[in-house]
Tab-separated table of C-alpha atoms in Angstrom:
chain	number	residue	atom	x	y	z
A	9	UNK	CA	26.851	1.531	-2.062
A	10	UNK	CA	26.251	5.015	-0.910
A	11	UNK	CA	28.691	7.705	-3.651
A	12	UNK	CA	30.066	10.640	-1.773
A	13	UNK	CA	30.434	12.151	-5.230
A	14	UNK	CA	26.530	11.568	-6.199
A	15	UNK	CA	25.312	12.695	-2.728
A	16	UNK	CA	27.160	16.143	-3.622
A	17	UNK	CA	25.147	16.619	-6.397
A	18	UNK	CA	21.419	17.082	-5.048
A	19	UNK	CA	22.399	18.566	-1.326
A	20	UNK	CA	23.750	18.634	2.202
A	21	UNK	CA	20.700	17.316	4.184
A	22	UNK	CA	17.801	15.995	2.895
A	23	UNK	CA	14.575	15.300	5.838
A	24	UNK	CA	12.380	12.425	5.602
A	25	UNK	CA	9.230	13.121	8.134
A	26	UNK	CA	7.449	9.858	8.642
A	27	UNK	CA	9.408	6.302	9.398
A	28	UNK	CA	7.036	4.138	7.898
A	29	UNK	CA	7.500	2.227	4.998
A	30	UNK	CA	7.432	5.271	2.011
A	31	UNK	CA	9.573	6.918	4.749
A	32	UNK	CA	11.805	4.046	4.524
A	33	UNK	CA	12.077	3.838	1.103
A	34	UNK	CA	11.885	7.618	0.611
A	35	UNK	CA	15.505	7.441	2.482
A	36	UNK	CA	16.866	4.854	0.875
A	37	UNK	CA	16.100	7.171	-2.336
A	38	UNK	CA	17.744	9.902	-0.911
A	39	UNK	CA	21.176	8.699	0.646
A	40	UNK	CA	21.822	8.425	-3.231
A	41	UNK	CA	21.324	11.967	-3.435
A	42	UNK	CA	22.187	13.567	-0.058
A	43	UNK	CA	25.348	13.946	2.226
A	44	UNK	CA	23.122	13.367	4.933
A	45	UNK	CA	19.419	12.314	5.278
A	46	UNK	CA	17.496	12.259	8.792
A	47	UNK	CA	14.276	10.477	9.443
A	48	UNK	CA	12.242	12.320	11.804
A	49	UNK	CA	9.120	9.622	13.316
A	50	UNK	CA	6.735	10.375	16.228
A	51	UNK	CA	7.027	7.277	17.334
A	52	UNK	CA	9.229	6.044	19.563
A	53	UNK	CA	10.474	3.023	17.841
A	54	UNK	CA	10.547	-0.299	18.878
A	55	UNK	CA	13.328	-2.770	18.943
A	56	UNK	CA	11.189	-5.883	18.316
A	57	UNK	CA	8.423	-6.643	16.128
A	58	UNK	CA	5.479	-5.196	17.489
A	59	UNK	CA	2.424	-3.046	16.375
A	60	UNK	CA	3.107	0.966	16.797
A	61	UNK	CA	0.884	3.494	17.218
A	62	UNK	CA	1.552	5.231	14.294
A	63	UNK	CA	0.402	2.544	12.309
A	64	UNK	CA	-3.328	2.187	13.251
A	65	UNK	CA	-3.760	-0.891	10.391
A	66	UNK	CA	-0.599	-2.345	11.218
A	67	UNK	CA	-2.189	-5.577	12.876
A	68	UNK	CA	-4.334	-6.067	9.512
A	69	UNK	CA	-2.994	-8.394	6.951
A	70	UNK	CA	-0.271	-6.913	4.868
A	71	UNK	CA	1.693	-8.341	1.634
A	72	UNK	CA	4.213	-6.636	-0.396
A	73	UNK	CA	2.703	-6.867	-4.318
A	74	UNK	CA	4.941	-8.324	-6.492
A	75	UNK	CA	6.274	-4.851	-7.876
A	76	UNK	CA	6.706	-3.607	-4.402
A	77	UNK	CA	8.611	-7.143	-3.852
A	78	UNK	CA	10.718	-6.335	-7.080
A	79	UNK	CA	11.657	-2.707	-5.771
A	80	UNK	CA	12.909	-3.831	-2.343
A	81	UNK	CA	14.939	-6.416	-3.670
A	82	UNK	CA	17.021	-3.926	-5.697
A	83	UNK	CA	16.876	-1.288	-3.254
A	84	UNK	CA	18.147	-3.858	0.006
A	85	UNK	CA	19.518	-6.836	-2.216
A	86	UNK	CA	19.260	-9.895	-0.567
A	87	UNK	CA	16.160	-8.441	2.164
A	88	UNK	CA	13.793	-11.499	0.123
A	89	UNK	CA	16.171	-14.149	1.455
A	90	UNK	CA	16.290	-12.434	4.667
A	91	UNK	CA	12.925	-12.191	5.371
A	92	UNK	CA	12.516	-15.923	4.396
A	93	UNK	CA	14.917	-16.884	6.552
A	94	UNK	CA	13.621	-15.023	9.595
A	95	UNK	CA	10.118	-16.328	8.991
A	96	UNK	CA	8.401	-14.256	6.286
A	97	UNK	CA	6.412	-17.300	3.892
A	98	UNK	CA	7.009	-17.296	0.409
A	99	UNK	CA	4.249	-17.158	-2.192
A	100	UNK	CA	4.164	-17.132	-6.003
A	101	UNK	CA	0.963	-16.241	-8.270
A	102	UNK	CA	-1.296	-18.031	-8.539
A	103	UNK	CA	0.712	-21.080	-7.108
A	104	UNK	CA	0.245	-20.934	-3.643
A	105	UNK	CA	-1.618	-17.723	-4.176
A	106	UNK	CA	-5.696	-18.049	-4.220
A	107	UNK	CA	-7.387	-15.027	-5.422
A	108	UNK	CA	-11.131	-14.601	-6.226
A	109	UNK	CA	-12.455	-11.887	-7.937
A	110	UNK	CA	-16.397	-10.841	-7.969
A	111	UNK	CA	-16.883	-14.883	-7.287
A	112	UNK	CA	-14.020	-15.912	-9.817
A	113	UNK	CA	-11.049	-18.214	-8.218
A	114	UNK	CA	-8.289	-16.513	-10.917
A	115	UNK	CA	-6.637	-19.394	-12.711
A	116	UNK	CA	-4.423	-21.718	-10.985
A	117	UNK	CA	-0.720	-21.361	-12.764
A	118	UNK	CA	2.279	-20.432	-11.841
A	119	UNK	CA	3.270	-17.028	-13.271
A	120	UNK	CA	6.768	-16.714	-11.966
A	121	UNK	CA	5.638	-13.688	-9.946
A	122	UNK	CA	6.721	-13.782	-6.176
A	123	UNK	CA	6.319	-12.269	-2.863
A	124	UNK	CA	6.879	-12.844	0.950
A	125	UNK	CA	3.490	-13.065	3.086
A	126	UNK	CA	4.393	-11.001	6.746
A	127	UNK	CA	3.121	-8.760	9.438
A	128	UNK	CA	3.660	-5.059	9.023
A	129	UNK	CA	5.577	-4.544	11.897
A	130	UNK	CA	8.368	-7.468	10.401
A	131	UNK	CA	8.276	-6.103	7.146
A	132	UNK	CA	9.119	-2.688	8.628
A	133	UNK	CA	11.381	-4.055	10.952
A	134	UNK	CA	13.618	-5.298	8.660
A	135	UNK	CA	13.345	-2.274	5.907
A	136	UNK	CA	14.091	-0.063	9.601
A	137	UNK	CA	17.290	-1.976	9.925
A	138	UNK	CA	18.780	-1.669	6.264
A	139	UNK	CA	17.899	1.672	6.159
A	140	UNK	CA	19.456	2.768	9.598
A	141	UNK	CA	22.656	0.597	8.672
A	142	UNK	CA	23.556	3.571	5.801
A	143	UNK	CA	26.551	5.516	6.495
A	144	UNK	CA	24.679	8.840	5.994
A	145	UNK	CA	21.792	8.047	7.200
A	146	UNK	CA	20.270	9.002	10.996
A	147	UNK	CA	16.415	8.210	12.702
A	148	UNK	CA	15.121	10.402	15.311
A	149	UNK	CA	12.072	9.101	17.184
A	150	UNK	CA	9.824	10.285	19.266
A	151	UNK	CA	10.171	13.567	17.546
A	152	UNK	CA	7.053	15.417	16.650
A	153	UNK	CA	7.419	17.859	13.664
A	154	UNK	CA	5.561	21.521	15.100
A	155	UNK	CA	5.472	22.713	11.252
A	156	UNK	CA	8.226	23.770	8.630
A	157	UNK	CA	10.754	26.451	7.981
A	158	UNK	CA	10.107	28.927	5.617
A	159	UNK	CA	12.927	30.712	3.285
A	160	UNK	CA	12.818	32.284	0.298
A	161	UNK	CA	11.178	30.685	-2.597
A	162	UNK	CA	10.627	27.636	-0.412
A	163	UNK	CA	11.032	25.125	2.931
A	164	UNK	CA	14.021	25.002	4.634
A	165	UNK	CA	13.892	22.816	7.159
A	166	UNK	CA	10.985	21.376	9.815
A	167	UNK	CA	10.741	22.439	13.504
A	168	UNK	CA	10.875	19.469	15.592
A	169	UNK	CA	9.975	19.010	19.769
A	170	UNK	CA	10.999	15.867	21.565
A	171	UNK	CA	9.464	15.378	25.169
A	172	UNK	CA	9.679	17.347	27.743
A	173	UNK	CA	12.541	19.594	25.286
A	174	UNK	CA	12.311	22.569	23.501
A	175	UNK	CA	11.142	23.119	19.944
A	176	UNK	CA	14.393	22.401	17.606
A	177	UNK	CA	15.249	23.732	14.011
A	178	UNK	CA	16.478	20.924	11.396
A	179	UNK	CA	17.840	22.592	8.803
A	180	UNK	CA	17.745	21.215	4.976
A	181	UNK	CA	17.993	21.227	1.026
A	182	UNK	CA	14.996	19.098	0.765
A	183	UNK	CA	11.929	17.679	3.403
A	184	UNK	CA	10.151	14.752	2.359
A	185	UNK	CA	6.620	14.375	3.956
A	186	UNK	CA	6.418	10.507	4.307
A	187	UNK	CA	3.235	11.293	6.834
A	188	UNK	CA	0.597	9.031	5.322
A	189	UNK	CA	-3.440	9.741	4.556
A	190	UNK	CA	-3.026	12.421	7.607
A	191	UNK	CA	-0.356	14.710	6.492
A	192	UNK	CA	-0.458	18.134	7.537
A	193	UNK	CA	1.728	19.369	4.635
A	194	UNK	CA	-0.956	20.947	2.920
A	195	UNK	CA	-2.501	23.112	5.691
A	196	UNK	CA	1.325	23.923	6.814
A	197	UNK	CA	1.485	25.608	3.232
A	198	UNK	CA	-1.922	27.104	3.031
A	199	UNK	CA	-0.319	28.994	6.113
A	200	UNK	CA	2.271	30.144	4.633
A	201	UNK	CA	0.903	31.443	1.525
A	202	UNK	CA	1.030	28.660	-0.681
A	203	UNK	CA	-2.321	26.742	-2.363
A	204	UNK	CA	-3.772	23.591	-1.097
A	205	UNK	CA	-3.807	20.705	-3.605
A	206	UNK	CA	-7.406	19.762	-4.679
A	207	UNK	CA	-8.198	16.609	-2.844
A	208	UNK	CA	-10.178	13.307	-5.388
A	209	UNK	CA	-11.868	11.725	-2.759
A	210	UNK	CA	-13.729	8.184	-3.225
A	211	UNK	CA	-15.974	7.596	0.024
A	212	UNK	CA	-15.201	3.695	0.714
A	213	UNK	CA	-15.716	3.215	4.130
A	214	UNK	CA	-14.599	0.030	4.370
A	215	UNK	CA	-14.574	-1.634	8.016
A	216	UNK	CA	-11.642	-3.951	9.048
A	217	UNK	CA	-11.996	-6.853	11.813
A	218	UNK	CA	-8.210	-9.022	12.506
A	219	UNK	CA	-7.561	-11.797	14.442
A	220	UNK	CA	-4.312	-14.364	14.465
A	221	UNK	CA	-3.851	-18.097	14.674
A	222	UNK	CA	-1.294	-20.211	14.872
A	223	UNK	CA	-1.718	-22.960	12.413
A	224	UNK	CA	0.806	-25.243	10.495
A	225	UNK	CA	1.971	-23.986	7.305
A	226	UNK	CA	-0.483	-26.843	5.472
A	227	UNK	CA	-3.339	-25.657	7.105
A	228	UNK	CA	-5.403	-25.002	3.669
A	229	UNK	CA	-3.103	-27.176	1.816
A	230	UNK	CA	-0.519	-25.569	-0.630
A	231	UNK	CA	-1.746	-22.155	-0.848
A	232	UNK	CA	-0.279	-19.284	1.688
A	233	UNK	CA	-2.043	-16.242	0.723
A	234	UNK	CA	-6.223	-16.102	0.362
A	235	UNK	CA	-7.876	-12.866	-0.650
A	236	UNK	CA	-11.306	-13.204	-1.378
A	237	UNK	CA	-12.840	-9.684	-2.300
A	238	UNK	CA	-16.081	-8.380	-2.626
A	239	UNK	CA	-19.067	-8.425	-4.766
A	240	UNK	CA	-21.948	-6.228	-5.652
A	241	UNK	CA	-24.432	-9.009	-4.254
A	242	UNK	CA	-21.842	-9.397	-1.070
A	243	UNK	CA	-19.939	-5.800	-0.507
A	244	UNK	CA	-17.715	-8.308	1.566
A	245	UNK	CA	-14.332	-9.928	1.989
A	246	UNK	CA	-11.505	-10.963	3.262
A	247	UNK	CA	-7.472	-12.000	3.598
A	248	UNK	CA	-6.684	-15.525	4.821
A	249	UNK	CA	-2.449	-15.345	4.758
A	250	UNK	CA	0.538	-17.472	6.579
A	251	UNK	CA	3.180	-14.894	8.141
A	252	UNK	CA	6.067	-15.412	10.322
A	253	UNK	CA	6.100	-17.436	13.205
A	254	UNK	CA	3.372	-20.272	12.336
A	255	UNK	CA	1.116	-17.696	12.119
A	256	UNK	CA	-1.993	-17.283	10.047
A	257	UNK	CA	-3.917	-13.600	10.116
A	258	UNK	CA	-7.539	-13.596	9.182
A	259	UNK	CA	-8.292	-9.849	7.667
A	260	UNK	CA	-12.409	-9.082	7.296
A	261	UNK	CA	-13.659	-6.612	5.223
A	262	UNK	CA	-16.852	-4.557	4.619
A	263	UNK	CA	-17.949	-1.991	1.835
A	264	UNK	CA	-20.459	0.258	4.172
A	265	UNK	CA	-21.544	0.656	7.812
A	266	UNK	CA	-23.893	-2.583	7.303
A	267	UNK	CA	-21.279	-4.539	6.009
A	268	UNK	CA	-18.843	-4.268	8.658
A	269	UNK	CA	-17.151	-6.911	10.503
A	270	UNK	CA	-18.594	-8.003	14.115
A	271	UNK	CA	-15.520	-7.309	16.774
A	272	UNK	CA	-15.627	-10.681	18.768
A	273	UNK	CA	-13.415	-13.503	17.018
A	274	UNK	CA	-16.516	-15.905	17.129
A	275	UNK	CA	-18.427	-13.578	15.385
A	276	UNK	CA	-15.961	-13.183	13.099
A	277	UNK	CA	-14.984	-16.536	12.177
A	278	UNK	CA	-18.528	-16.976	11.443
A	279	UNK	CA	-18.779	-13.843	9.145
A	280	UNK	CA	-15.678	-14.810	7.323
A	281	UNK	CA	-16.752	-18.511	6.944
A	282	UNK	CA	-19.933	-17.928	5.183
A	283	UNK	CA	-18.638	-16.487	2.008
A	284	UNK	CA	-15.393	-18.910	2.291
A	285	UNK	CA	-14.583	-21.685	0.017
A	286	UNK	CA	-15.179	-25.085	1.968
A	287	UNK	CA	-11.546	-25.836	3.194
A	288	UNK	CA	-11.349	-22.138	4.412
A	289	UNK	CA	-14.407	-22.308	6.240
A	290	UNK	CA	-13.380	-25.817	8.259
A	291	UNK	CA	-10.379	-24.561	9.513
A	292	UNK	CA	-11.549	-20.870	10.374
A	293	UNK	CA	-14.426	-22.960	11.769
A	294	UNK	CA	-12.168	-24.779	14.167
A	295	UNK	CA	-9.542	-22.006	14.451
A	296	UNK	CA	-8.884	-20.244	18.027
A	297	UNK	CA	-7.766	-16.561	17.847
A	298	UNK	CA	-4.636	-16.126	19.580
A	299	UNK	CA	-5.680	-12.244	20.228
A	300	UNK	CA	-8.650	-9.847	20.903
A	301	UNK	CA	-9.850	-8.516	17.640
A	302	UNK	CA	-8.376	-5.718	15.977
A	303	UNK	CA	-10.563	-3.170	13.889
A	304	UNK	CA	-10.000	-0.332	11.850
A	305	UNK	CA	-12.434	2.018	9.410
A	306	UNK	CA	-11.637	3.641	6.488
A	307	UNK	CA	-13.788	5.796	5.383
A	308	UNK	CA	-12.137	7.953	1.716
A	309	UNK	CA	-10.099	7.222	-0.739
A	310	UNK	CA	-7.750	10.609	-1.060
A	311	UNK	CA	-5.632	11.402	-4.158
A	312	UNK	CA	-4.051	14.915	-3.242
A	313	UNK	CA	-3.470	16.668	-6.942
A	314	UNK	CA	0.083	18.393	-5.794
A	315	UNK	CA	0.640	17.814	-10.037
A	316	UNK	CA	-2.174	20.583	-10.747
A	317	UNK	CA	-0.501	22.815	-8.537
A	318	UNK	CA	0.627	26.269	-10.469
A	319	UNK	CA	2.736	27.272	-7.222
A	320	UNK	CA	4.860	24.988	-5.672
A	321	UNK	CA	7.354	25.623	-2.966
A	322	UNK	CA	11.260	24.750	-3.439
A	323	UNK	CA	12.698	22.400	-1.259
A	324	UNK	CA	9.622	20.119	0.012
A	325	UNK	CA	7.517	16.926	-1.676
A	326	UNK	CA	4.926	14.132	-0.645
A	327	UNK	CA	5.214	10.796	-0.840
A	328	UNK	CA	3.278	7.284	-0.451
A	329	UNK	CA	-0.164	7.913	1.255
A	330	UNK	CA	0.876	11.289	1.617
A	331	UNK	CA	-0.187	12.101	-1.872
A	332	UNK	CA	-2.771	9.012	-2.904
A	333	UNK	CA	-4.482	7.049	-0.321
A	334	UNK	CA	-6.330	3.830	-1.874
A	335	UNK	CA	-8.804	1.853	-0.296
A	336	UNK	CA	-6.806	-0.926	1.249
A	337	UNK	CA	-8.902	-3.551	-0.166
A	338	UNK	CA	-6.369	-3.737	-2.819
A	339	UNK	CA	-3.367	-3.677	-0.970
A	340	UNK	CA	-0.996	-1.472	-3.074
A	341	UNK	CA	-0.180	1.055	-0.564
A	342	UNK	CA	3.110	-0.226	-0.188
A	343	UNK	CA	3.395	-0.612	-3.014
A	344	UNK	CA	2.558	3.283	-4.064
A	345	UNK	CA	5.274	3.744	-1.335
A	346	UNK	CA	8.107	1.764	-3.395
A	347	UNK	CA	7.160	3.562	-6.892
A	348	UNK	CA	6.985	6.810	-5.280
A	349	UNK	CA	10.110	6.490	-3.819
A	350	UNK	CA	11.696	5.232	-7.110
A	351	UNK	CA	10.307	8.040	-9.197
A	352	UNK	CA	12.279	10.761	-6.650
A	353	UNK	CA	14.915	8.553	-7.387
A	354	UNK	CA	14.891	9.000	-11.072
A	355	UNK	CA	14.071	12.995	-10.923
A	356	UNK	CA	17.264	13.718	-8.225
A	357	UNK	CA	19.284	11.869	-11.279
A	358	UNK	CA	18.580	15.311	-13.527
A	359	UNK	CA	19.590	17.223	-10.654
A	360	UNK	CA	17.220	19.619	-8.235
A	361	UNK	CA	16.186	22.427	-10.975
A	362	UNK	CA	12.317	22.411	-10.389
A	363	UNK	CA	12.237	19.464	-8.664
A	364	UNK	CA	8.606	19.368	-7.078
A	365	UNK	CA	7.380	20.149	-10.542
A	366	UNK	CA	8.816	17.216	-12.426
A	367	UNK	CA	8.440	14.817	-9.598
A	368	UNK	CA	4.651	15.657	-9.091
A	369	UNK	CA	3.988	15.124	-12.901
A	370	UNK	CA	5.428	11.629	-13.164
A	371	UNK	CA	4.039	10.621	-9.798
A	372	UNK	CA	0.693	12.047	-11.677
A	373	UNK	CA	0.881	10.202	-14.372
A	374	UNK	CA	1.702	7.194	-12.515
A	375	UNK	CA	-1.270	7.362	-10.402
A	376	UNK	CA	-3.658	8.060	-12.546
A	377	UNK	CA	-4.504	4.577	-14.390
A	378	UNK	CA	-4.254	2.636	-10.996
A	379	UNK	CA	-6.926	6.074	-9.150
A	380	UNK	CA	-9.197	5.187	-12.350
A	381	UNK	CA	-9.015	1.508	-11.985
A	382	UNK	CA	-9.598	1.403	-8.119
A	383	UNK	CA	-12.658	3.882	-7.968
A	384	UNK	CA	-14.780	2.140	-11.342
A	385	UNK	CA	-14.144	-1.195	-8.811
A	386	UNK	CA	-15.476	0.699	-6.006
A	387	UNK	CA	-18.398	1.753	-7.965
A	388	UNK	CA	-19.597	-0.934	-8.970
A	389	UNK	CA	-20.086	-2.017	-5.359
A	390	UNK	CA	-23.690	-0.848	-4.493
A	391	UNK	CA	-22.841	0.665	-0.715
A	392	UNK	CA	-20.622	3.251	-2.232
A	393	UNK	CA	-22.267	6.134	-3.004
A	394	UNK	CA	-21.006	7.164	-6.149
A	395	UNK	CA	-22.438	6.364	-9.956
A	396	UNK	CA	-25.993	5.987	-10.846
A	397	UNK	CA	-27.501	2.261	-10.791
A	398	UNK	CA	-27.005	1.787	-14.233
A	399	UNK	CA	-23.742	2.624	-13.769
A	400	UNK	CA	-22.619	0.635	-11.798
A	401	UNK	CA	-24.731	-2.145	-13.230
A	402	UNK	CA	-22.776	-1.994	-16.312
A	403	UNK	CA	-19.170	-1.894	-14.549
A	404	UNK	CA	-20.311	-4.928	-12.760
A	405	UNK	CA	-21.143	-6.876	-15.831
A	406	UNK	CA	-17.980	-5.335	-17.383
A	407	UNK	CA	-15.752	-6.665	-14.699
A	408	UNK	CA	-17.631	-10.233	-14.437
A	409	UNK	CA	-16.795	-11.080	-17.793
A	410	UNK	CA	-13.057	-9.611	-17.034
A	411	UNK	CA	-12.694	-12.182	-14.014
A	412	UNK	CA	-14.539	-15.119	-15.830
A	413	UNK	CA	-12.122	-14.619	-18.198
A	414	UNK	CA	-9.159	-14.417	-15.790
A	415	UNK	CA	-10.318	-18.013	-14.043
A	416	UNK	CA	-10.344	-19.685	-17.227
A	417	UNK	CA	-7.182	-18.358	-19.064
A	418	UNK	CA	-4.101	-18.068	-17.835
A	419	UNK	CA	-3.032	-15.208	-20.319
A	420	UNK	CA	-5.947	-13.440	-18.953
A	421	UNK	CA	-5.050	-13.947	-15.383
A	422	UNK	CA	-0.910	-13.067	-15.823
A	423	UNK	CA	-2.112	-9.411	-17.736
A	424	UNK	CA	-4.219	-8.771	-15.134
A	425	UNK	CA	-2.012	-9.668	-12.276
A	426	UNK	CA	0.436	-7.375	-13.999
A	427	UNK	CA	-2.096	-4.228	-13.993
A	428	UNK	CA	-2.968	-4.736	-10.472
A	429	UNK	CA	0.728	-5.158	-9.493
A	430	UNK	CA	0.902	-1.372	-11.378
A	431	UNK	CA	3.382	-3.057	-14.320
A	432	UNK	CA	0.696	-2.358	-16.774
A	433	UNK	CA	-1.650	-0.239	-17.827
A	434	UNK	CA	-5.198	-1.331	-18.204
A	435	UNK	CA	-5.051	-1.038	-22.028
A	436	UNK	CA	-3.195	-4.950	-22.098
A	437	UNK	CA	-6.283	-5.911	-21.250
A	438	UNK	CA	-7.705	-5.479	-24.632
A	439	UNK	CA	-4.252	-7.484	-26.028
A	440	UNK	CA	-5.909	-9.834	-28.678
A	441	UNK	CA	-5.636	-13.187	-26.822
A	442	UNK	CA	-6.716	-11.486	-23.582
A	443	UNK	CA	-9.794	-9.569	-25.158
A	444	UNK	CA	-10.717	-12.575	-27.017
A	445	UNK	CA	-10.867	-14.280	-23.666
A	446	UNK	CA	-13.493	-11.724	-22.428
A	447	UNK	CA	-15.442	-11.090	-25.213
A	448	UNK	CA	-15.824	-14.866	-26.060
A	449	UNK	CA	-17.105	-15.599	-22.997
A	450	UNK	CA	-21.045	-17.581	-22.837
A	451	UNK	CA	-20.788	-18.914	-19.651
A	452	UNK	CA	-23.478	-16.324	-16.623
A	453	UNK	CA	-21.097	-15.304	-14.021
A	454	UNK	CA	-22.166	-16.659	-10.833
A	455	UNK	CA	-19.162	-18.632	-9.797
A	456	UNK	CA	-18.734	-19.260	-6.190
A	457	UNK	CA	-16.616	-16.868	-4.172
């Protein structure tokens, strides 16, 4: 429940630009905080489920990990049950949950770790609705932001235009850029005197290829999500996953230009079925896409260092994508979004007194283990173009013993589902049992993937 009282405390009117997902959850964070808090999207939003414009990989396959799961629930209690019940498909790890890593099926057990399996556009749907139902909380669409509002010391407020309508003034204690990997915050403050954040930059470029089905639930037995990622030997992969509506998405991958996948479903299926585990290949085999193919290229990896900053205005922060963009191979976007949003959360609690500085640090250190983590995986994979060879020969035989480890020993696989869910740092992995597990190991990896 919204608290007049607490909303007193940070401000009058806090902005959100962006009504995606960190958007979303940005406001959420906010209407804690703020008297008032308006979400300011491009987009005109739609009143069913569909793809948006905005969201260029909104037709690829999407999950929420299980942290991101975890931080919804408290944020919109009861949203798991809701999406259930509406059509989302449940999933546990490594249940109904099939993961492979560099050729390694992670071991089959049930960790007590759960998510829903769903299309973006539901997901955001349904996160829309909550959010718009709070008392204090208002969504203009089809507004584009024209640039911010400068006062002393800092931003107060963004200039918005809606069609056809002159160029508006929203005033505000605080504007949130919830804008994704294409934010313009930084050049808006480079123009008004302030430094540009150094930008990390991992080039990925990672090729996307989606097409849907509609298949029973059963259709590859008990499991509901597949993710089969890539290898050095086979920079490919993919996301096999039920969603709502006796739907099934199919998700290709490809680490470099040559490893892209084709655009025509046939082509596709075929792509996708070579690498696939036998009962994955029969049905994708015998699938029939429902819908043209959908693609999408990613080419860099972006973590924007506002935390190094030494000047920093008052009254304006980043969130989600807007500050770290990871390849979405491993799906934690959303997830970035959630923790993000929490972290603001936590800072408005010690009130507004140098508020970019202390939320940029602990959004720093956050994101620095998972950056780390994400771009040694990426090296290893031999299209990127970063590391020498024995560099990233040694990473690869450093993470094949890690994933042997993780498909024989469930210990293994539960600390490592916890890192890649951001609950741990990578240090658990050297835990006694779990190092044990992947030091012991005699077995070559070559395991089918």
């Amino acid at each position: 429940m919204v608290s007049r009282r607490d909303n007193r405390r940070a401000g009058e009117h806090a902005v959100v630009l962006g009504g995606g997902i960190a958007g979303l959850f940005a406001a959420r964070a906010l209407a804690d905080h703020y008297a008032a808090v308006t979400i300011v999207e491009r987009d005109r939003l739609p009143r069913e489920v569909v793809k948006r414009r905005g969201v260029p990989q909104g037709q690829h396959s999407h999950g929420l990990l299980m942290r991101a799961a975890d931080i919804a629930e408290a944020r919109f209690p009861g949203l798991t049950d809701e999406l259930i019940t509406d059509g989302a498909k449940a999933f546990s790890a490594f249940d109904d949950f099939r993961a492979v890593f560099f050729g390694n099926v992670l071991h089959r057990s049930a960790l007590g770790r759960s998510s829903v399996a769903a299309s973006r556009p539901f997901l955001e749907s349904h996160v829309r609705a909550r959010v718009a139902a709070l008392p204090n909380v208002t969504v203009r669409d089809d507004a584009a932001v024209a640039g911010l509002i400068a006062v002393d010391g800092g931003i107060g407020g963004v200039r918005v235009m809606r069609r056809e309508a002159d160029e508006e003034p929203i005033r505000a204690d605080l504007v949130v850029d919830a804008m994704g990997r294409g934010s313009r915050a930084g050049a808006w403050l480079e123009s008004m005197g302030y430094p540009r954040p150094r930008e990390d930059q991992v080039p990925v470029d990672i090729g996307y290829a989606t097409c849907h089905f509609r298949l029973p639930l059963d259709a590859v037995g008990g499991d509901r999500v597949i993710l089969v990622g890539p290898t050095p030997a086979r920079p490919r992969g993919f996301g096999f996953a039920a969603q709502e509506g006796d739907i099934w998405v199919l998700s290709a991958f490809g680490v470099g230009k040559d490893n892209h996948p084709p655009a025509t479903p046939g082509e596709l299926l075929t792509f996708a079925a070579e690498f696939a585990h036998d009962d994955v290949a029969a049905v994708l085999r015998r699938a029939s896409p429902i819908d043209e193919v959908a693609t999408y290229r990613f080419k860099t990896a972006v973590w924007r260092r506002y935390e190094l900053l030494d000047r920093l205005p008052a009254g304006m922060l980043s969130i989600g994508d807007a500050v770290c963009c990871f390849n979405p191979i491993y799906g934690n976007g959303m997830t970035v979004a959630a923790i993000t949003a929490d972290l603001l959360d936590e800072v408005l609690k010690r009130g507004t007194r140098d508020l970019p500085r202390r939320y940029y640090r602990r959004v720093g250190r956050m994101l620095r283990t998972p950056w780390w983590l994400t771009k040694f995986s990426d090296i290893a994979l031999p299209p990127v173009p970063l590391g020498s060879s024995g560099a990233k020969s040694l990473l690869h035989s450093g993470m094949s013993r890690v994933f042997r480890a993780a498909a024989d020993d469930p210990a293994t696989a539960a600390t490592f589902l916890d890192v890649l869910n951001m609950d741990k740092s990578p240090v658990h992995m050297m835990e006694p049992r779990v190092a044990a597990a992947t030091i012991g190991l005699r077995r070559p990896f070559g395991a089918r993937g």
